[in-house]
PDB file of C-alpha atoms in Angstrom:
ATOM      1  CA  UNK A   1     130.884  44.394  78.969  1.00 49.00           C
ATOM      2  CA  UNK A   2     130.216  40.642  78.852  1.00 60.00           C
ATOM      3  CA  UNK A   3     126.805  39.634  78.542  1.00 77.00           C
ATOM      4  CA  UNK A   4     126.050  36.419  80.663  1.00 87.00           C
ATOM      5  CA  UNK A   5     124.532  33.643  79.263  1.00 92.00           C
ATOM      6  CA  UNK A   6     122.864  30.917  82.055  1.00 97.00           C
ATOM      7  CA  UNK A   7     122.991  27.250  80.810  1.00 98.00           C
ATOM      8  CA  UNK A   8     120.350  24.738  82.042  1.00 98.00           C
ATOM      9  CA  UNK A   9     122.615  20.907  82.874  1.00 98.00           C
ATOM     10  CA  UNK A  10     119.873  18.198  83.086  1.00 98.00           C
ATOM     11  CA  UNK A  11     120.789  15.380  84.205  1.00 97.00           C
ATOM     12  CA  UNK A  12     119.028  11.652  84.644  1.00 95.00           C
ATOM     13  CA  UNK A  13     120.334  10.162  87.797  1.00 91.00           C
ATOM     14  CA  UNK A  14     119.797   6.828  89.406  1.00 89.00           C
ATOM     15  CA  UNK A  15     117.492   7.184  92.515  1.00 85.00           C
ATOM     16  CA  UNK A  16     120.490   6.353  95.042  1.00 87.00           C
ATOM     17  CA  UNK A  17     123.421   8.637  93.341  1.00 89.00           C
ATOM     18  CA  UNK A  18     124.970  10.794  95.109  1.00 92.00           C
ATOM     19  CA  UNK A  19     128.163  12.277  93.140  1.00 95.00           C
ATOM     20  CA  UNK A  20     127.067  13.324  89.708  1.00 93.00           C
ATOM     21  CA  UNK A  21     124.987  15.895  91.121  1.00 94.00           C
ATOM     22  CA  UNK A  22     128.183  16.974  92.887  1.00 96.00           C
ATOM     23  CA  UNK A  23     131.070  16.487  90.469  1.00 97.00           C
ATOM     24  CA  UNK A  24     129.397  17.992  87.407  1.00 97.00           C
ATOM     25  CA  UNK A  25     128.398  21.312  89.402  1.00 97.00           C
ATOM     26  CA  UNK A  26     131.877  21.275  90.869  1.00 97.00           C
ATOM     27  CA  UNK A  27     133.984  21.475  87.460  1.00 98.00           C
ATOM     28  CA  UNK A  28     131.781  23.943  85.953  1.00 97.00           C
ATOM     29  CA  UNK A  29     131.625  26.206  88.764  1.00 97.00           C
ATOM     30  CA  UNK A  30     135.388  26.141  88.255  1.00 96.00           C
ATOM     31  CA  UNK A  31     134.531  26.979  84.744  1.00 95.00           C
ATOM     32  CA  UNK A  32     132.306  30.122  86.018  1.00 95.00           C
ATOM     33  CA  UNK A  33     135.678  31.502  87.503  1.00 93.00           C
ATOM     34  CA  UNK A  34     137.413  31.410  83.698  1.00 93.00           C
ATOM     35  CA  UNK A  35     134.293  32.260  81.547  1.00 93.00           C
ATOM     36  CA  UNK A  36     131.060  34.730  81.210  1.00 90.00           C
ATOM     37  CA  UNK A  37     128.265  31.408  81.354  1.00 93.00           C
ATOM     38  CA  UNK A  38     126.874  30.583  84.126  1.00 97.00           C
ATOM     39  CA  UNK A  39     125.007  26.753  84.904  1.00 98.00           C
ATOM     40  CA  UNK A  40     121.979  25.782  86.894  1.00 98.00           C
ATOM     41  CA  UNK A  41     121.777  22.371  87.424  1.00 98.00           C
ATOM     42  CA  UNK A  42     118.137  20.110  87.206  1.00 97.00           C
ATOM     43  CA  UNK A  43     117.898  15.989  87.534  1.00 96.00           C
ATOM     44  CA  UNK A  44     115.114  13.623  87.105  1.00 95.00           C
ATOM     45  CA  UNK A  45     115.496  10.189  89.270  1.00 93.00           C
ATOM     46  CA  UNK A  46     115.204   6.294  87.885  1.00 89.00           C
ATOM     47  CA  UNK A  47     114.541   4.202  90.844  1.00 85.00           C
ATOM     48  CA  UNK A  48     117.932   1.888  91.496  1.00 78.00           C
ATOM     49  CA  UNK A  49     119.256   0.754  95.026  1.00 72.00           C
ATOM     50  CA  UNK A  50     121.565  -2.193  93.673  1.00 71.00           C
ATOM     51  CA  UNK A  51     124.130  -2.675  91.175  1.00 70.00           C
ATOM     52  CA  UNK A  52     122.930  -5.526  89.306  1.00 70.00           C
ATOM     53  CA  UNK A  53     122.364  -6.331  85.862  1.00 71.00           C
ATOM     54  CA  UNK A  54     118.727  -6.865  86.250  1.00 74.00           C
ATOM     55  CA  UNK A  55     118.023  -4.053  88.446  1.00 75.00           C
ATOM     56  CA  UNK A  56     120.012  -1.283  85.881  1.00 76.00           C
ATOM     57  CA  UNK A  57     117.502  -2.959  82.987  1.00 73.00           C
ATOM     58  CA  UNK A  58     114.652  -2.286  85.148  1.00 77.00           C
ATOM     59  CA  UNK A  59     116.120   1.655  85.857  1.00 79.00           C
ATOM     60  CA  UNK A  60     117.116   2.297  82.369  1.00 82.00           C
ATOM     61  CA  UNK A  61     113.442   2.077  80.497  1.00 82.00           C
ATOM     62  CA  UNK A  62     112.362   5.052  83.358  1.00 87.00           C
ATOM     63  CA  UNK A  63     115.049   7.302  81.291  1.00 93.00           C
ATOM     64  CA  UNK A  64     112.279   7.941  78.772  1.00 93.00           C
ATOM     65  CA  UNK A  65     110.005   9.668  81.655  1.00 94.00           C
ATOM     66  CA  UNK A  66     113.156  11.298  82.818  1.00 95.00           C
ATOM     67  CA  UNK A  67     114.152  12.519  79.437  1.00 96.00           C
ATOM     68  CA  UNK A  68     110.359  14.396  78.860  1.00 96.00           C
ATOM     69  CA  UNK A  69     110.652  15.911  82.591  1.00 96.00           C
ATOM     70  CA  UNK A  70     113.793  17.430  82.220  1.00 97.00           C
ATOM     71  CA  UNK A  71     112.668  18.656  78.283  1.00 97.00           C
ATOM     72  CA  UNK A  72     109.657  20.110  80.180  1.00 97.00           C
ATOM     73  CA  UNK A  73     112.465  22.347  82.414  1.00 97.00           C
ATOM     74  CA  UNK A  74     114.040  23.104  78.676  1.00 98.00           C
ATOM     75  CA  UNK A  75     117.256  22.343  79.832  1.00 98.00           C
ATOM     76  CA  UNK A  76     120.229  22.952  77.457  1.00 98.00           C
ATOM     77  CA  UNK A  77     122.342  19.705  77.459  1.00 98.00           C
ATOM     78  CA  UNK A  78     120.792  16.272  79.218  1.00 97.00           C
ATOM     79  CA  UNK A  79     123.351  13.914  80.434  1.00 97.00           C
ATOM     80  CA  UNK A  80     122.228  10.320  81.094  1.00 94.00           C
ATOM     81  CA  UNK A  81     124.196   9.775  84.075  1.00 90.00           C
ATOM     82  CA  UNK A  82     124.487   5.609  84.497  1.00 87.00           C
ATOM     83  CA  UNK A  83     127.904   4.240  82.855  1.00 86.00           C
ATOM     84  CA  UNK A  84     126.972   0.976  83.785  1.00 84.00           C
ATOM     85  CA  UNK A  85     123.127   0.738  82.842  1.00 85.00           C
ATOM     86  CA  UNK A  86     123.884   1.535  79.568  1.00 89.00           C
ATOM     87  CA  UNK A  87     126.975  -0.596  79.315  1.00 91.00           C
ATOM     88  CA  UNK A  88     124.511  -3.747  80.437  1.00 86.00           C
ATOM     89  CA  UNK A  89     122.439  -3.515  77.815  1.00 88.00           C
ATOM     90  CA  UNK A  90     124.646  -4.274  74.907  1.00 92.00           C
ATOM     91  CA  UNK A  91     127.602  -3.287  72.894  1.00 95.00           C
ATOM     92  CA  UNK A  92     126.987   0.284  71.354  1.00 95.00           C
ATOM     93  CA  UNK A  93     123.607   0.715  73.700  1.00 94.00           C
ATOM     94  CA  UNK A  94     124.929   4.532  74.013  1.00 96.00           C
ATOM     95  CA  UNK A  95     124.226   5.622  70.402  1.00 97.00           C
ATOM     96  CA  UNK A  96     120.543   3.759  71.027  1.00 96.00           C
ATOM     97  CA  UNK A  97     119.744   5.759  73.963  1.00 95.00           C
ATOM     98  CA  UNK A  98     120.851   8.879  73.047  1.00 96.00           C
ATOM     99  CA  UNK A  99     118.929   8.842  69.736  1.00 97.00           C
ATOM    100  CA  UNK A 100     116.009   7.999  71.550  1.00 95.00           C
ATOM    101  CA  UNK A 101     116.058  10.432  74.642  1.00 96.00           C
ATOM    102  CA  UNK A 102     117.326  13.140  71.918  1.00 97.00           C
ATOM    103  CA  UNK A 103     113.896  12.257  70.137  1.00 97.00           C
ATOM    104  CA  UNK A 104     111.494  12.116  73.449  1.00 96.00           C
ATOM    105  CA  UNK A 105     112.492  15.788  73.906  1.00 97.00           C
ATOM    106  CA  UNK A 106     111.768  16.912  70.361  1.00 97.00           C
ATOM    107  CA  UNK A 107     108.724  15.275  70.594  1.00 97.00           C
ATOM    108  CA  UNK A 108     107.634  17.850  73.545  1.00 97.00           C
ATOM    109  CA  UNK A 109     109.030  20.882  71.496  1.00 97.00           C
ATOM    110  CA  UNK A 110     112.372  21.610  74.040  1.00 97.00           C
ATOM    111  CA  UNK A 111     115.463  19.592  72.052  1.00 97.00           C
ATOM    112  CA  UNK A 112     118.408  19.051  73.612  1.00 98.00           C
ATOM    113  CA  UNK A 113     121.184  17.109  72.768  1.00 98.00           C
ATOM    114  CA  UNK A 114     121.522  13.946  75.256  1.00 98.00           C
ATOM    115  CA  UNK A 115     125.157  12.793  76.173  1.00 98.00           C
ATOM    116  CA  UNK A 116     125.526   9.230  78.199  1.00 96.00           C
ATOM    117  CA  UNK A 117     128.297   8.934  80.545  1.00 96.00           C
ATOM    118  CA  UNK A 118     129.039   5.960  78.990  1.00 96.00           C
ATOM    119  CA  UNK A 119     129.201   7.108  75.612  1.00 97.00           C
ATOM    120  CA  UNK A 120     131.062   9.866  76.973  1.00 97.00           C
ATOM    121  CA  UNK A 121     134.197   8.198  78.329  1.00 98.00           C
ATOM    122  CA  UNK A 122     134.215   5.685  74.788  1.00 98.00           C
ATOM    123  CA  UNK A 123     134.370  10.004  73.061  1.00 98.00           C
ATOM    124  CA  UNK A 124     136.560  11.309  75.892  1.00 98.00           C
ATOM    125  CA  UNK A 125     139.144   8.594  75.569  1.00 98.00           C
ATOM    126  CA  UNK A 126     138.893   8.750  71.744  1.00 98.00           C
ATOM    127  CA  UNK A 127     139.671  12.635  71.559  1.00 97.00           C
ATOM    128  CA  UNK A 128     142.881  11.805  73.521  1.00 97.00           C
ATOM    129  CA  UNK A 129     143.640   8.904  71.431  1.00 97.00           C
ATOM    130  CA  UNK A 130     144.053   6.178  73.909  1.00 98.00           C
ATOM    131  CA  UNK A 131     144.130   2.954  72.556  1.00 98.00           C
ATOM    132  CA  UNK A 132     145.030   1.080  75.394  1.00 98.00           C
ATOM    133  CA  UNK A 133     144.008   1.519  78.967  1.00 98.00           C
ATOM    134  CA  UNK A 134     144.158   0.711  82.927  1.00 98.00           C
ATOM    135  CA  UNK A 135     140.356   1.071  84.893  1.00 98.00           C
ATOM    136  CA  UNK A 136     139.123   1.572  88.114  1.00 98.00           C
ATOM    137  CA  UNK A 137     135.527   0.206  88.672  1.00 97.00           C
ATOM    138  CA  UNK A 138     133.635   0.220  92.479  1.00 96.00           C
ATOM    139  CA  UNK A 139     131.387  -3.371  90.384  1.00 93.00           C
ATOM    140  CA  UNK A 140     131.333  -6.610  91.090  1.00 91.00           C
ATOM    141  CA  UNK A 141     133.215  -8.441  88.509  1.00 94.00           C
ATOM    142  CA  UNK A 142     130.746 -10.098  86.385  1.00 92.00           C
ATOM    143  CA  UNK A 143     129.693  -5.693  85.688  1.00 90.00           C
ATOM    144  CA  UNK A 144     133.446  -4.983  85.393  1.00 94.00           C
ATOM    145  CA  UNK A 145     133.682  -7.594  82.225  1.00 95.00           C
ATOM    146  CA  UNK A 146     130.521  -5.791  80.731  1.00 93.00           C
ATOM    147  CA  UNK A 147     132.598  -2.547  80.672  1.00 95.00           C
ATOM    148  CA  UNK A 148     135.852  -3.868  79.456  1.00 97.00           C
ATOM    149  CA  UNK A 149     134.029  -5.722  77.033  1.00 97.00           C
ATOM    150  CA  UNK A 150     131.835  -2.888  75.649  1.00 97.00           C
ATOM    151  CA  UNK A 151     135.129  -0.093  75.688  1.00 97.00           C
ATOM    152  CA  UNK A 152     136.902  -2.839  73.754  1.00 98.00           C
ATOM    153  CA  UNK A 153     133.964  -3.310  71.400  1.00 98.00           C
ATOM    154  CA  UNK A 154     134.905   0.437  70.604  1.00 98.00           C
ATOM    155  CA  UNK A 155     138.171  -0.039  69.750  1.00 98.00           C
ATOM    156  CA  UNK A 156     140.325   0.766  72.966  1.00 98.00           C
ATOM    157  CA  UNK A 157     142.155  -2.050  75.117  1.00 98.00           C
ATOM    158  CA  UNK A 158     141.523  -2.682  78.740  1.00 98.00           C
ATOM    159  CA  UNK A 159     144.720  -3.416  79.595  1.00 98.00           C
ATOM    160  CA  UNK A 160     144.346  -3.825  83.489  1.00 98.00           C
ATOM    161  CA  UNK A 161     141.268  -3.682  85.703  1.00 98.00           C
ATOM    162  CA  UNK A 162     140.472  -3.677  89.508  1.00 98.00           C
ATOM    163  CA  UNK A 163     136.892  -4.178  90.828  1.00 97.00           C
ATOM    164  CA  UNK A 164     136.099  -2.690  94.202  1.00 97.00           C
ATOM    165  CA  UNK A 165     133.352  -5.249  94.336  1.00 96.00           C
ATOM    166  CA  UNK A 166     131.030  -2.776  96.294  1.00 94.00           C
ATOM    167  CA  UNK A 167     127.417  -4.001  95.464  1.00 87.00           C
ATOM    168  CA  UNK A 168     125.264  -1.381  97.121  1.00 89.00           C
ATOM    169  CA  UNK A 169     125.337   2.080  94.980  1.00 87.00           C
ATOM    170  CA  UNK A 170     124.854   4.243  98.829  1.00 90.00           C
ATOM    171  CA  UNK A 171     128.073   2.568  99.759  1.00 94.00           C
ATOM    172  CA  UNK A 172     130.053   3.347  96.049  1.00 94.00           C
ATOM    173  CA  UNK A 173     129.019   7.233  96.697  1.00 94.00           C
ATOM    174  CA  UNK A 174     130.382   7.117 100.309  1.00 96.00           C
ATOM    175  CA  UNK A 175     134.015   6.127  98.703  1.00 97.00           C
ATOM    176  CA  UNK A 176     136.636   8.888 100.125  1.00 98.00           C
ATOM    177  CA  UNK A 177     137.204  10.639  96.534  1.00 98.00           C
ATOM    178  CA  UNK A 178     141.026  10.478  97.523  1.00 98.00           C
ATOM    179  CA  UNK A 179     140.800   6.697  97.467  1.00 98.00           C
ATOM    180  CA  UNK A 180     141.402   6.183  93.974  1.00 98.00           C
ATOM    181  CA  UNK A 181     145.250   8.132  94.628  1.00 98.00           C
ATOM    182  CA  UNK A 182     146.468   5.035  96.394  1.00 98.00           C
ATOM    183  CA  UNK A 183     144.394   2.249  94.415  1.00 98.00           C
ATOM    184  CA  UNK A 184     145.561   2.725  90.729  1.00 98.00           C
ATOM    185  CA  UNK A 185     149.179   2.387  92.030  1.00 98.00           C
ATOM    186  CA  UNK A 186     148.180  -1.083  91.560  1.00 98.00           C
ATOM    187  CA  UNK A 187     147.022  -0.572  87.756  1.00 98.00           C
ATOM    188  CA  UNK A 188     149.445  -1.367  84.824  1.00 98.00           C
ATOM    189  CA  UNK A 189     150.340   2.182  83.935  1.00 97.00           C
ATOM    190  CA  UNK A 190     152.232   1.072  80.523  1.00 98.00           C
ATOM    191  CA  UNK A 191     148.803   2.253  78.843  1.00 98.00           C
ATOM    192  CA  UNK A 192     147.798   5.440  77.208  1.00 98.00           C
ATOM    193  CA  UNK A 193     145.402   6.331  79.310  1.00 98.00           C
ATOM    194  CA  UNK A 194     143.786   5.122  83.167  1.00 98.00           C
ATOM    195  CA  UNK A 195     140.316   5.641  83.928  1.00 98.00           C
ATOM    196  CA  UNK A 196     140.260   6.591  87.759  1.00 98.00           C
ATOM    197  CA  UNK A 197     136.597   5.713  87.880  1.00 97.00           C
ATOM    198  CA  UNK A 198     134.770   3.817  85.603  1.00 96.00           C
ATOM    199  CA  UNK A 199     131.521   4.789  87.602  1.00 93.00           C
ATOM    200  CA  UNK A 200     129.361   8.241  87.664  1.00 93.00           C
ATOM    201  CA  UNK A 201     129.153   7.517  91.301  1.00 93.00           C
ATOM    202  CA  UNK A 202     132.350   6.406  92.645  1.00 96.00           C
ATOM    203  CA  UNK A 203     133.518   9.816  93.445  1.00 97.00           C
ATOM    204  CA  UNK A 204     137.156  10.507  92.565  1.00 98.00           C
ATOM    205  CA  UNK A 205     137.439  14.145  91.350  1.00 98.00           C
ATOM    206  CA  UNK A 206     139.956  15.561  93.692  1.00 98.00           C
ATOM    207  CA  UNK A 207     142.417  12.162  92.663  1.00 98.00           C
ATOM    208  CA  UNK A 208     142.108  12.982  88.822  1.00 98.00           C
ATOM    209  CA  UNK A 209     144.958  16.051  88.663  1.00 98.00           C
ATOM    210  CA  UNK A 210     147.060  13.686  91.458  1.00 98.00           C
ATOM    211  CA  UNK A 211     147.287  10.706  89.465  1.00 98.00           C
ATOM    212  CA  UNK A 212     148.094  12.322  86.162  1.00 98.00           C
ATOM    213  CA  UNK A 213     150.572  14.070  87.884  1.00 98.00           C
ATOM    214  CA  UNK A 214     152.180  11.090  89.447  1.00 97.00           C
ATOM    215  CA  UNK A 215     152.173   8.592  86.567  1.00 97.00           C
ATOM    216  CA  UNK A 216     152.330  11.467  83.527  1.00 97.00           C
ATOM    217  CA  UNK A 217     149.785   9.820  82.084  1.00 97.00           C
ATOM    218  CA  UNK A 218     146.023  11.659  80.903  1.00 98.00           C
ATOM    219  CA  UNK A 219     143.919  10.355  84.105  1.00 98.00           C
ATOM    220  CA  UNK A 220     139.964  10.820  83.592  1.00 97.00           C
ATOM    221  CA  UNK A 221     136.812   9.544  85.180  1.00 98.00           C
ATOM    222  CA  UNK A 222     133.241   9.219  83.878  1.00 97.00           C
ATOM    223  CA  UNK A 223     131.972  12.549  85.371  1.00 97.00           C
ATOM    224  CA  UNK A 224     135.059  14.787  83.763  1.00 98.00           C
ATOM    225  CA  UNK A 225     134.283  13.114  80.305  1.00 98.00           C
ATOM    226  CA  UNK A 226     130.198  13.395  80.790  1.00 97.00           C
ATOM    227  CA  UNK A 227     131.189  17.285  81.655  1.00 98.00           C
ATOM    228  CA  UNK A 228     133.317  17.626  78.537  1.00 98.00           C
ATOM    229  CA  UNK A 229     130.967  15.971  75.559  1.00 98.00           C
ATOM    230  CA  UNK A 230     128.135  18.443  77.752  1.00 98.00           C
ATOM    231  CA  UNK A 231     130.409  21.463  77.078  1.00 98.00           C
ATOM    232  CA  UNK A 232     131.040  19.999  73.383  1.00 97.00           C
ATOM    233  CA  UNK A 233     127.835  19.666  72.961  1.00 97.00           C
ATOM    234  CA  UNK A 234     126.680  23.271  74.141  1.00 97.00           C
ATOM    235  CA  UNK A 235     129.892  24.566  71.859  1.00 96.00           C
ATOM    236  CA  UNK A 236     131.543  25.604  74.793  1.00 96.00           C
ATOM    237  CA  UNK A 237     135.152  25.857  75.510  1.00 93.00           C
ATOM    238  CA  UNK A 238     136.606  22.813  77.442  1.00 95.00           C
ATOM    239  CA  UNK A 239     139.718  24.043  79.109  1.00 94.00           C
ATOM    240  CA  UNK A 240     139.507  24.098  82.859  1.00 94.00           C
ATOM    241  CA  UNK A 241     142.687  23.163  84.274  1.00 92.00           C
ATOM    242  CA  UNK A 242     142.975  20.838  87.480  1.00 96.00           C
ATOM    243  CA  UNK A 243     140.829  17.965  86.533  1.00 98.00           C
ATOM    244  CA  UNK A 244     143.230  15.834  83.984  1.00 97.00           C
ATOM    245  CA  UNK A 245     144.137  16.325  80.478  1.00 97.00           C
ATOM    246  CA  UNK A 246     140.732  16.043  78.618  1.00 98.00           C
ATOM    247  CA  UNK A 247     139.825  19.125  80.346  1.00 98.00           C
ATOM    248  CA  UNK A 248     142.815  20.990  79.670  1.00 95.00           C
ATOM    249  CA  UNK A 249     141.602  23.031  76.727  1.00 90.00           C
ATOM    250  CA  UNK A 250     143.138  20.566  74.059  1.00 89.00           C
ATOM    251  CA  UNK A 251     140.680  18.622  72.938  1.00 90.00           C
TER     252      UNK A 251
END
C-alpha cells in the first residue's frame, strides 16, 4: 500500500490575481490522478491593482511579510507568483528575491525553498534548451521590453513579441484562456520555443497542449514552469502530460 504524503504550495500573489491560484491547483490535481502526493494550496496577498512599473515596486517589498506568513503555515515550496514585478526591478532580480524570501523563512524556523515565476520560466526554458524564442505578454509595451530584455540578459533570444496592452491586472485574469490559440498564430514560430503567456495571470492553460500541437514546437507559460521548478524543488516527478513539453516527464 502507498502511503500518502500531503504537500503544502504557498504561494505570494498580487492582491488582484486571479489565475495562479487556479492554474497551479489545476496541473497538480492532474498530478494527484498519476501519483500517491496529494497538495493543499495557501497564498499570502501584496496589494497591486495596476500594471505599472511603480506600482509592482511598491507590491514587491510586501513579499517579505508574505514570505514569514506563509513560513508561519510551514508550507513546503513558496512560489513568488509576479513575473513582471520581479522582472522590473532589474536584470537577475530573481536570484535576489529568492535568496532573501528563502532566508525570511529560516529566520522563523519553517524553510522552504522559494521559486519566482520569473526565475522559473528563465529555468524552464533553459531545461528545454531554447535559445531563441516567440512571447505572448497581456503588458503595455514599455513592461514587454523589461521582459525581453531581462530573458535576453539570461542568455535566450526574444525573437518575436506581441503585447496585449491590457493595463488593469482584473481585466488580464478575465482573458478567455483559449485566446492565446488564435493570437500566437501571429508569433514567428522559427524559434525553439513560444511562451504562450509571459504573465502568471493571463490565463492560458487549456491553449498550452493546442499550440504545441499545432506548431510542434515546446509551448509553455509562466504558471506550467512556476509548477515545474515547485515540483523540482520538492524532488518530485514532473511528468504530467497535457500541459506542453516541460511537463512531459523529460526534464
Amino acid at each position: 500500500m502507498n502511503l500518502v504524503r500531503t504537500y503544502r504550495i504557498g504561494q505570494i500573489v498580487p492582491s488582484s490575481n486571479t489565475t495562479m491560484e487556479t492554474e497551479i491547483p489545476a496541473i497538480l490535481r492532474a498530478r494527484e490522478a498519476l501519483f500517491a502526493e496529494r497538495f493543499t494550496f495557501h497564498s499570502s496577498r501584496m496589494r497591486m491593482q495596476k500594471v505599472t512599473k511603480d506600482e509592482l515596486a511598491k507590491m514587491d517589498s510586501d513579499s517579505d511579510r508574505c514570505a514569514l506568513e506563509l513560513s508561519d503555515a510551514a508550507v513546503d515550496v513558496l512560489g513568488y507568483a509576479c513575473l513582471v514585478a520581479i522582472m522590473s526591478m532589474g536584470n537577475g532580480y530573481h536570484r535576489v528575491s529568492e535568496k532573501r524570501l528563502f532566508q525570511r523563512t529560516m529566520d522563523n524556523g519553517h524553510p522552504a525553498p522559494v521559486v519566482t515565476s520569473a526565475g522559473a520560466l528563465v529555468e524552464g526554458l533553459q531545461a528545454i534548451g531554447a535559445k531563441k524564442v516567440s512571447i505572448l505578454t497581456p503588458y503595455m509595451k514599455p513592461l514587454t521590453q523589461l521582459v525581453i530584455d531581462y530573458i535576453e540578459n539570461e542568455g535566450i533570444e526574444v525573437v518575436d513579441s506581441i503585447s496585449l496592452e491590457i493595463p488593469d491586472n482584473l481585466d488580464v485574469g478575465r482573458q478567455n484562456p483559449l485566446a492565446p490559440v488564435e493570437i500566437t498564430k501571429k508569433l514567428n514560430t522559427q524559434v525553439d520555443a513560444i511562451v504562450a503567456s509571459a504573465c502568471v495571470q493571463m490565463p492560458s492553460l487549456p491553449s498550452i497542449q493546442l499550440i504545441e500541437d499545432r506548431v510542434g514546437l515546446p509551448v509553455l507559460s509562466s504558471s506550467v514552469a512556476t509548477t515545474y521548478m515547485m515540483l523540482k524543488k520538492l524532488g518530485l516527478e514532473t511528468g504530467i502530460g497535457g500541459f506542453g513539453s516541460l511537463l512531459n516527464g523529460k526534464f
